[in-house]
Coordinates of C-alpha atoms and ligand atoms in Angstrom, one line a residue:
X1287 CA 131.4 142.4 112.5
X1288 CA 127.8 141.6 113.0
X1289 CA 128.2 140.0 116.4
X1290 CA 128.3 136.4 117.6
X1291 CA 125.7 134.0 116.0
X1292 CA 123.0 132.8 118.2
X1293 CA 122.5 129.8 115.9
X1294 CA 125.6 128.5 114.3
X1295 CA 125.3 125.6 111.8
X1296 CA 128.3 124.1 110.3
X1297 CA 128.3 121.5 107.4
X1298 CA 125.1 119.9 108.3
X1299 CA 124.1 116.8 106.4
X1300 CA 120.6 115.4 106.5
X1301 CA 119.5 112.2 104.8
X1302 CA 116.5 109.8 104.3
X1303 CA 118.2 106.4 104.4
X1304 CA 120.7 106.6 101.6
X1305 CA 119.2 109.7 100.0
X1306 CA 121.1 112.7 101.1
X1307 CA 118.7 115.7 101.0
X1308 CA 120.8 118.3 102.6
X1309 CA 124.6 118.4 101.9
X1310 CA 127.0 120.2 104.3
X1311 CA 124.9 123.4 104.8
X1312 CA 126.3 126.1 107.1
X1313 CA 124.4 129.1 108.2
X1314 CA 124.4 131.7 111.2
X1315 CA 121.6 133.4 112.7
X1316 CA 121.8 136.5 114.7
X1317 CA 119.5 138.1 117.2
X1318 CA 117.2 140.7 115.5
X1319 CA 117.6 139.2 112.0
X1320 CA 115.6 137.3 109.4
X1321 CA 117.4 134.9 107.0
X1322 CA 115.1 133.8 104.2
X1323 CA 115.7 130.2 103.0
X1324 CA 114.5 129.9 99.4
X1325 CA 114.7 127.2 96.6
X1326 CA 112.2 125.3 94.4
X1327 CA 110.1 122.2 95.5
X1328 CA 112.4 119.5 96.8
X1329 CA 115.5 121.6 97.4
X1330 CA 115.8 120.4 100.8
X1331 CA 114.4 123.4 102.8
X1332 CA 112.0 121.6 105.0
X1333 CA 114.6 118.7 105.5
X1334 CA 117.1 121.4 106.7
X1335 CA 114.6 122.9 109.1
X1336 CA 113.6 119.6 110.4
X1337 CA 117.2 118.8 111.1
X1338 CA 117.9 122.0 112.8
X1339 CA 114.9 121.6 115.2
X1340 CA 115.6 117.9 115.9
X1341 CA 112.6 116.3 114.0
X1342 CA 115.2 114.5 111.6
X1343 CA 118.7 113.4 112.7
X1344 CA 121.7 115.3 111.5
X1345 CA 124.1 112.9 110.0
X1346 CA 127.1 115.0 110.2
X1347 CA 128.2 118.5 111.0
X1348 CA 127.2 120.6 114.1
X1349 CA 124.3 122.9 115.4
X1350 CA 125.4 125.3 118.1
X1351 CA 123.0 127.4 120.1
X1352 CA 124.7 130.0 122.1
X1353 CA 128.0 128.1 121.4
X1354 CA 126.5 125.0 123.0
X1355 CA 126.3 121.8 120.7
X1356 CA 122.5 120.7 120.5
X1357 CA 123.2 118.6 117.4
X1358 CA 121.9 115.5 119.0
X1359 CA 119.3 116.8 121.3
X1360 CA 115.7 115.7 121.0
X1361 CA 113.3 118.6 119.8
X1362 CA 111.8 119.3 123.2
X1363 CA 115.2 119.9 124.8
X1364 CA 116.0 122.4 121.9
X1365 CA 112.7 124.0 122.7
X1366 CA 113.5 124.5 126.4
X1367 CA 116.8 126.0 125.2
X1368 CA 115.2 128.6 123.2
X1369 CA 114.9 127.1 119.7
X1370 CA 111.3 126.4 118.3
X1371 CA 109.9 125.5 114.9
X1372 CA 106.7 126.4 113.3
X1373 CA 106.1 123.5 111.0
X1374 CA 104.8 123.7 107.4
X1375 CA 101.1 123.3 107.1
X1376 CA 99.6 125.2 110.0
X1377 CA 100.1 122.4 112.4
X1378 CA 97.9 122.9 115.6
X1379 CA 95.9 120.4 117.7
X1380 CA 92.6 120.8 116.0
X1381 CA 90.3 119.2 118.8
X1382 CA 91.9 121.4 121.3
X1383 CA 90.7 124.9 122.2
X1384 CA 92.9 127.9 121.0
X1385 CA 93.8 128.5 124.6
X1386 CA 94.7 124.9 125.3
X1387 CA 97.0 124.9 122.2
X1388 CA 98.7 128.0 123.6
X1389 CA 99.0 126.4 127.1
X1390 CA 100.9 123.4 125.5
X1391 CA 103.3 125.9 124.1
X1392 CA 103.7 127.5 127.5
X1393 CA 104.4 124.2 129.0
X1394 CA 106.9 123.2 126.4
X1395 CA 108.8 126.4 127.1
X1396 CA 108.8 125.7 130.9
X1397 CA 106.5 128.7 131.7
X1398 CA 105.5 128.3 135.3
X1399 CA 101.8 128.0 136.2
X1400 CA 101.7 131.3 138.0
X1401 CA 102.9 133.2 134.9
X1402 CA 100.5 131.4 132.5
X1403 CA 97.7 134.0 132.5
X1404 CA 100.0 136.9 132.0
X1405 CA 101.7 135.1 129.1
X1406 CA 98.4 134.2 127.6
X1407 CA 97.4 137.9 127.7
X1408 CA 100.6 138.9 126.0
X1409 CA 99.8 136.5 123.3
X1410 CA 96.3 137.7 122.9
X1411 CA 97.5 141.2 122.7
X1412 CA 99.8 140.3 119.9
X1413 CA 97.1 138.2 118.1
X1414 CA 93.7 139.7 119.1
X1415 CA 91.9 137.2 117.0
X1416 CA 93.2 134.4 119.1
X1417 CA 92.0 136.2 122.2
X1418 CA 88.5 136.6 120.8
X1419 CA 88.4 132.8 119.9
X1420 CA 90.3 131.4 122.9
X1421 CA 87.3 129.0 123.8
X1422 CA 86.8 127.7 120.3
X1423 CA 88.3 124.4 118.9
X1424 CA 91.3 125.2 116.6
X1425 CA 89.6 123.1 113.9
X1426 CA 86.9 125.8 113.7
X1427 CA 89.3 128.7 112.9
X1428 CA 90.1 129.7 109.3
X1429 CA 93.3 128.6 107.7
X1430 CA 94.9 132.1 108.3
X1431 CA 93.8 131.9 112.0
X1432 CA 95.3 128.5 112.4
X1433 CA 98.7 129.8 111.1
X1434 CA 98.5 132.7 113.7
X1435 CA 97.8 130.0 116.3
X1436 CA 100.7 127.9 115.1
X1437 CA 102.9 130.9 115.3
X1438 CA 101.6 132.0 118.6
X1439 CA 102.0 128.5 120.1
X1440 CA 105.6 128.5 118.9
X1441 CA 106.1 132.1 120.7
X1442 CA 104.5 130.6 123.8
X1443 CA 107.6 128.6 124.3
X1444 CA 109.5 131.9 124.6
X1445 CA 112.0 131.1 121.9
X1446 CA 115.2 133.1 121.0
X1447 CA 115.5 131.4 117.7
X1448 CA 112.5 130.6 115.6
X1449 CA 112.4 128.4 112.4
X1450 CA 109.3 129.0 110.3
X1451 CA 108.5 126.8 107.4
X1452 CA 106.5 128.4 104.6
X1453 CA 104.0 130.3 106.8
X1454 CA 102.4 132.1 103.9
X1455 CA 101.6 128.8 102.1
X1456 CA 97.8 128.7 101.2
X1457 CA 96.8 131.9 103.0
X1458 CA 94.6 134.8 101.7
X1459 CA 96.7 137.8 101.1
X1460 CA 95.4 139.6 104.2
X1461 CA 96.8 136.8 106.4
X1462 CA 100.1 136.7 104.4
X1463 CA 100.5 140.4 105.5
X1464 CA 99.6 139.7 109.0
X1465 CA 102.1 136.8 109.2
X1466 CA 104.8 139.0 107.8
X1467 CA 104.0 141.9 110.1
X1468 CA 104.1 139.4 113.0
X1469 CA 107.6 138.1 111.9
X1470 CA 108.9 141.6 111.4
X1471 CA 107.9 142.6 115.0
X1472 CA 109.4 139.6 116.5
X1473 CA 112.6 140.2 114.6
X1474 CA 112.5 143.8 116.0
X1475 CA 112.1 142.4 119.5
X1476 CA 115.3 140.5 118.9
X1477 CA 114.6 137.0 117.7
X1478 CA 116.7 135.2 115.3
X1479 CA 114.5 133.9 112.5
X1480 CA 115.0 131.4 109.7
X1481 CA 112.1 131.8 107.3
X1482 CA 111.3 129.4 104.5
X1483 CA 109.4 131.3 101.8
X1484 CA 108.3 131.1 98.3
X1485 CA 107.3 134.6 98.0
X1486 CA 110.6 136.1 96.8
X1487 CA 109.1 139.6 96.3
X1488 CA 108.1 139.8 100.0
X1489 CA 111.5 138.3 101.2
X1490 CA 113.5 140.9 99.3
X1491 CA 111.0 143.6 100.0
X1492 CA 112.3 144.2 103.4
X1493 CA 111.6 141.4 105.7
X1494 CA 114.8 139.5 105.4
X1495 CA 118.2 140.8 105.7
X1496 CA 119.9 137.7 104.5
X1497 CA 118.9 135.3 101.8
X1498 CA 120.2 131.7 101.2
X1499 CA 119.1 129.9 98.1
X1500 CA 119.2 126.1 98.3
X1501 CA 119.3 123.7 95.2
X1502 CA 119.5 120.0 95.5
X1503 CA 120.5 120.2 99.1
X1504 CA 123.4 122.8 98.7
X1505 CA 123.7 126.4 99.2
X1506 CA 124.0 128.0 95.8
X1507 CA 123.5 131.7 96.8
X1508 CA 124.2 133.5 100.2
X1509 CA 124.0 137.3 100.3
X1510 CA 122.5 140.3 101.9
X1511 CA 119.0 140.7 100.6
X1512 CA 119.8 144.2 99.7
X1513 CA 122.5 143.0 97.3
X1514 CA 120.0 140.8 95.4
X1515 CA 117.2 141.4 92.9
X1516 CA 114.1 139.5 92.5
X1517 CA 115.5 138.4 89.0
X1518 CA 118.8 137.2 90.6
X1519 CA 117.0 135.1 93.1
X1520 CA 114.4 133.6 90.7
X1521 CA 117.4 132.9 88.3
X1522 CA 119.4 131.0 91.0
X1523 CA 116.3 129.2 92.1
X1524 CA 115.4 127.8 88.6
X1525 CA 118.6 127.9 86.6
X1526 CA 119.3 124.2 87.1
X1527 CA 115.8 123.1 85.9
Ligands
LIG1885 P1 109.0 122.0 99.2 O1 109.0 123.3 98.8 O2 108.3 121.1 98.2 O3 108.6 121.7 100.7 P2 111.7 121.5 100.1 O4 112.7 122.4 99.7 O5 111.2 121.7 101.4 O6 110.5 121.4 99.1 P3 112.2 118.8 101.1 O7 110.7 118.6 101.3 O8 113.3 119.0 102.1 O9 112.3 120.1 100.0 O10 112.7 117.6 100.2 C1 114.2 117.6 99.9 C2 114.3 116.1 99.2 O11 114.1 115.1 100.1 C3 113.5 115.8 98.0 O12 114.1 115.2 97.1 C4 112.3 115.0 98.7 O13 111.8 114.2 97.6 C5 113.1 114.1 99.7 N1 112.3 113.8 100.7 C6 111.5 114.7 101.6 N2 110.9 114.0 102.5 C7 111.3 112.7 102.4 C8 111.0 111.5 103.1 N3 110.1 111.5 104.2 N4 111.5 110.4 102.6 C9 112.3 110.3 101.6 N5 112.7 111.4 100.9 C10 112.1 112.6 101.2

């Protein structure tokens, strides 16, 4: 037994109008674990992430956080209960400073004013480059630094569950390594992480303990990473092409 799930997703369906993009997907996330969500373009990964964080409505099925039903809650209410997303594409407020982006995260997570400076220091300790650049506009950061800021802003909400959509996309290798190191550290601190990732080698090379392969909106493989080879996963991703 691996303990009670923190996030318990059962038979979730997400659709765009009549187009069902995610069909009855179930998954469980536990504290201190990373589950990788892989699949080719259009498989439904982002749609599932957006359903879980409340950016898209869930048509049927349930999403439980700590056993409580959050299926119909708006995104901000999920954030305040400990479920936060890092959306695809390095989303930051480009015209705001690094610091002000982080403060928005702190406010979203209900961090009190009196704790703000100490929380910022904790985030700068984790991501020193953000401390160095705290007065600069986010737009002036490199792509890799913006992805760090997006992750740090999500952490500022003090999540217990983190959904991370393709954080390595478009980043130089040195930043890919930094992103994976940051996620591994968060896992070791007890976060439950769902990670959408195209880099199957990285996923199986140690960062994820569980792997879910989506194909046309359905789970086609679900296993411990240690039971799967890169070839197994690549085959299951591309077999139906
Ligand atoms: P990618 O790796 O390209 O981001 P993905 O696995 O995240 O792929 P989704 O973006 O979730 O896939 O797309 C799943 C399906 O839903 C695809 O068929 C896509 O065309 C469709 N889809 C995605 N966004 C919309 C939208 N806004 N309106 C209508 N259909 C959409």
